[in-house]
Amino acid sequence: MRYILPSGLLMLVLSSCGDGSRRSETTENAADSTVTSIDTVCYRQVVGRDTTLLRLVIQGAEVTGELAILPYEKDRARGPLKGTLTKNQIRADWQRSGEGVTQPHEITFTLTGDAITWHEGERVETEGRWVLIKPEGGFRYTLLKTECR
């Protein structure tokens, strides 16, 4: 048996859970009687004075969000992303804006417990998107869940 809580009660229950790294909502579409779960999950990595932030909104297999790479006193990169979740991997296109240029970058995120990882390295432009030459090589980002703000 499935129970659907009124949205106000649902938000009260979720906000009392104490885990600010993940927020869930349930929406109901009256037209076709479907129930969709929406999760918002945030991740952060701080290395020295460099910070990387990732916010994901997961609705079924569809993922949207924002990635910001903020190195101290260096060029920053940020932008929205959109992708698809399959098992523990998210294949996404990131609209990377930095140094006055916006370019689509392909990124494959791997979810592991309370962390998310992906590789970054030398890229080449293929069919209008920047893809890694060695997908498993280069620098490996590892971000831990954090409270969404």
PDB file of C-alpha atoms in Angstrom, residues 6-116:
ATOM      1  CA  PRO A   6       0.243  16.342   1.696  1.00  0.00           C
ATOM      2  CA  SER A   7       3.250  18.410   0.543  1.00  0.00           C
ATOM      3  CA  GLY A   8       3.372  20.507   3.748  1.00  0.00           C
ATOM      4  CA  LEU A   9       3.432  17.417   5.966  1.00  0.00           C
ATOM      5  CA  LEU A  10       5.988  15.734   3.709  1.00  0.00           C
ATOM      6  CA  MET A  11       8.360  18.726   3.954  1.00  0.00           C
ATOM      7  CA  LEU A  12       7.946  18.777   7.770  1.00  0.00           C
ATOM      8  CA  VAL A  13       8.815  15.074   7.989  1.00  0.00           C
ATOM      9  CA  LEU A  14      11.816  15.460   5.666  1.00  0.00           C
ATOM     10  CA  SER A  15      13.169  18.559   7.396  1.00  0.00           C
ATOM     11  CA  SER A  16      13.110  16.748  10.752  1.00  0.00           C
ATOM     12  CA  CYS A  17      15.304  13.898   9.493  1.00  0.00           C
ATOM     13  CA  GLY A  18      18.548  15.704  10.304  1.00  0.00           C
ATOM     14  CA  ASP A  19      20.430  14.823   7.087  1.00  0.00           C
ATOM     15  CA  GLY A  20      20.803  18.128   5.260  1.00  0.00           C
ATOM     16  CA  SER A  21      22.843  16.552   2.446  1.00  0.00           C
ATOM     17  CA  ARG A  22      19.742  15.225   0.730  1.00  0.00           C
ATOM     18  CA  ARG A  23      16.257  16.622   0.312  1.00  0.00           C
ATOM     19  CA  SER A  24      13.424  14.626  -1.174  1.00  0.00           C
ATOM     20  CA  GLU A  25      10.089  15.726  -2.490  1.00  0.00           C
ATOM     21  CA  THR A  26       7.225  13.715  -3.860  1.00  0.00           C
ATOM     22  CA  THR A  27       4.991  15.217  -6.489  1.00  0.00           C
ATOM     23  CA  GLU A  28       1.784  13.810  -7.880  1.00  0.00           C
ATOM     24  CA  ASN A  29       0.528  14.454 -11.381  1.00  0.00           C
ATOM     25  CA  ALA A  30      -3.273  14.415 -11.177  1.00  0.00           C
ATOM     26  CA  ALA A  31      -3.639  14.059 -14.955  1.00  0.00           C
ATOM     27  CA  ASP A  32      -2.054  10.607 -15.131  1.00  0.00           C
ATOM     28  CA  SER A  33      -1.893   9.592 -11.421  1.00  0.00           C
ATOM     29  CA  THR A  34       1.906   9.165 -11.410  1.00  0.00           C
ATOM     30  CA  VAL A  35       4.066   9.830  -8.362  1.00  0.00           C
ATOM     31  CA  THR A  36       7.569  11.168  -8.938  1.00  0.00           C
ATOM     32  CA  SER A  37      10.328  11.399  -6.330  1.00  0.00           C
ATOM     33  CA  ILE A  38      12.732  14.333  -6.591  1.00  0.00           C
ATOM     34  CA  ASP A  39      16.018  14.241  -4.666  1.00  0.00           C
ATOM     35  CA  THR A  40      18.372  17.184  -4.281  1.00  0.00           C
ATOM     36  CA  VAL A  41      21.887  16.153  -3.251  1.00  0.00           C
ATOM     37  CA  CYS A  42      24.909  18.384  -2.685  1.00  0.00           C
ATOM     38  CA  TYR A  43      28.623  17.567  -2.643  1.00  0.00           C
ATOM     39  CA  ARG A  44      31.764  19.532  -1.783  1.00  0.00           C
ATOM     40  CA  GLN A  45      35.526  19.108  -1.938  1.00  0.00           C
ATOM     41  CA  VAL A  46      38.007  21.493  -0.322  1.00  0.00           C
ATOM     42  CA  VAL A  47      41.712  21.001  -1.052  1.00  0.00           C
ATOM     43  CA  GLY A  48      43.813  23.739   0.503  1.00  0.00           C
ATOM     44  CA  ARG A  49      42.057  26.925  -0.618  1.00  0.00           C
ATOM     45  CA  ASP A  50      40.425  25.325  -3.685  1.00  0.00           C
ATOM     46  CA  THR A  51      36.729  24.422  -3.519  1.00  0.00           C
ATOM     47  CA  THR A  52      34.549  22.331  -5.817  1.00  0.00           C
ATOM     48  CA  LEU A  53      30.754  22.306  -5.383  1.00  0.00           C
ATOM     49  CA  LEU A  54      28.152  20.087  -7.028  1.00  0.00           C
ATOM     50  CA  ARG A  55      24.370  20.263  -6.639  1.00  0.00           C
ATOM     51  CA  LEU A  56      22.268  17.536  -8.264  1.00  0.00           C
ATOM     52  CA  VAL A  57      18.502  17.341  -8.684  1.00  0.00           C
ATOM     53  CA  ILE A  58      17.555  13.733  -9.442  1.00  0.00           C
ATOM     54  CA  GLN A  59      14.085  12.960 -10.744  1.00  0.00           C
ATOM     55  CA  GLY A  60      13.910   9.315 -11.748  1.00  0.00           C
ATOM     56  CA  ALA A  61      16.671   8.808 -14.328  1.00  0.00           C
ATOM     57  CA  GLU A  62      16.844  12.520 -15.210  1.00  0.00           C
ATOM     58  CA  VAL A  63      19.552  14.593 -13.508  1.00  0.00           C
ATOM     59  CA  THR A  64      20.061  18.355 -13.587  1.00  0.00           C
ATOM     60  CA  GLY A  65      22.247  20.545 -11.466  1.00  0.00           C
ATOM     61  CA  GLU A  66      25.196  22.899 -11.217  1.00  0.00           C
ATOM     62  CA  LEU A  67      28.943  22.271 -10.981  1.00  0.00           C
ATOM     63  CA  ALA A  68      31.367  24.947  -9.772  1.00  0.00           C
ATOM     64  CA  ILE A  69      35.150  24.493  -9.706  1.00  0.00           C
ATOM     65  CA  LEU A  70      36.583  27.375  -7.686  1.00  0.00           C
ATOM     66  CA  PRO A  71      40.376  27.288  -7.409  1.00  0.00           C
ATOM     67  CA  TYR A  72      41.923  29.984  -5.228  1.00  0.00           C
ATOM     68  CA  GLU A  73      43.344  32.890  -7.272  1.00  0.00           C
ATOM     69  CA  LYS A  74      42.937  31.001 -10.563  1.00  0.00           C
ATOM     70  CA  ASP A  75      40.362  30.873 -13.350  1.00  0.00           C
ATOM     71  CA  ARG A  76      37.066  29.461 -12.160  1.00  0.00           C
ATOM     72  CA  ALA A  77      34.647  27.245 -14.069  1.00  0.00           C
ATOM     73  CA  ARG A  78      30.958  26.802 -13.400  1.00  0.00           C
ATOM     74  CA  GLY A  79      27.729  26.038 -15.131  1.00  0.00           C
ATOM     75  CA  PRO A  80      24.595  23.943 -15.332  1.00  0.00           C
ATOM     76  CA  LEU A  81      24.578  20.259 -16.183  1.00  0.00           C
ATOM     77  CA  LYS A  82      22.016  17.820 -17.482  1.00  0.00           C
ATOM     78  CA  GLY A  83      22.323  14.065 -17.699  1.00  0.00           C
ATOM     79  CA  THR A  84      20.996  10.589 -17.121  1.00  0.00           C
ATOM     80  CA  LEU A  85      21.363   8.307 -14.093  1.00  0.00           C
ATOM     81  CA  THR A  86      21.960   4.604 -14.758  1.00  0.00           C
ATOM     82  CA  LYS A  87      22.739   2.429 -11.719  1.00  0.00           C
ATOM     83  CA  ASN A  88      25.486   4.384  -9.936  1.00  0.00           C
ATOM     84  CA  GLN A  89      26.663   6.511 -12.882  1.00  0.00           C
ATOM     85  CA  ILE A  90      25.522   9.850 -14.223  1.00  0.00           C
ATOM     86  CA  ARG A  91      26.492  10.735 -17.794  1.00  0.00           C
ATOM     87  CA  ALA A  92      26.082  14.467 -18.142  1.00  0.00           C
ATOM     88  CA  ASP A  93      26.748  17.430 -20.373  1.00  0.00           C
ATOM     89  CA  TRP A  94      28.166  20.335 -18.376  1.00  0.00           C
ATOM     90  CA  GLN A  95      27.897  23.824 -19.875  1.00  0.00           C
ATOM     91  CA  ARG A  96      31.291  24.917 -18.529  1.00  0.00           C
ATOM     92  CA  SER A  97      31.699  28.689 -18.360  1.00  0.00           C
ATOM     93  CA  GLY A  98      35.133  30.036 -17.570  1.00  0.00           C
ATOM     94  CA  GLU A  99      37.603  32.544 -18.885  1.00  0.00           C
ATOM     95  CA  GLY A 100      34.783  34.225 -20.828  1.00  0.00           C
ATOM     96  CA  VAL A 101      33.915  31.100 -22.838  1.00  0.00           C
ATOM     97  CA  THR A 102      31.094  28.545 -22.477  1.00  0.00           C
ATOM     98  CA  GLN A 103      31.793  25.034 -23.778  1.00  0.00           C
ATOM     99  CA  PRO A 104      29.875  21.750 -23.420  1.00  0.00           C
ATOM    100  CA  HIS A 105      31.931  19.180 -21.509  1.00  0.00           C
ATOM    101  CA  GLU A 106      31.013  15.513 -21.184  1.00  0.00           C
ATOM    102  CA  ILE A 107      31.369  14.227 -17.601  1.00  0.00           C
ATOM    103  CA  THR A 108      30.710  10.789 -16.123  1.00  0.00           C
ATOM    104  CA  PHE A 109      30.053  10.905 -12.380  1.00  0.00           C
ATOM    105  CA  THR A 110      30.201   7.783 -10.205  1.00  0.00           C
ATOM    106  CA  LEU A 111      28.121   7.660  -7.011  1.00  0.00           C
ATOM    107  CA  THR A 112      29.696   5.674  -4.153  1.00  0.00           C
ATOM    108  CA  GLY A 113      27.987   5.891  -0.768  1.00  0.00           C
ATOM    109  CA  ASP A 114      28.373   9.448   0.553  1.00  0.00           C
ATOM    110  CA  ALA A 115      30.728  10.512  -2.256  1.00  0.00           C
ATOM    111  CA  ILE A 116      30.746  11.260  -5.964  1.00  0.00           C
TER     112      ILE A 116
END
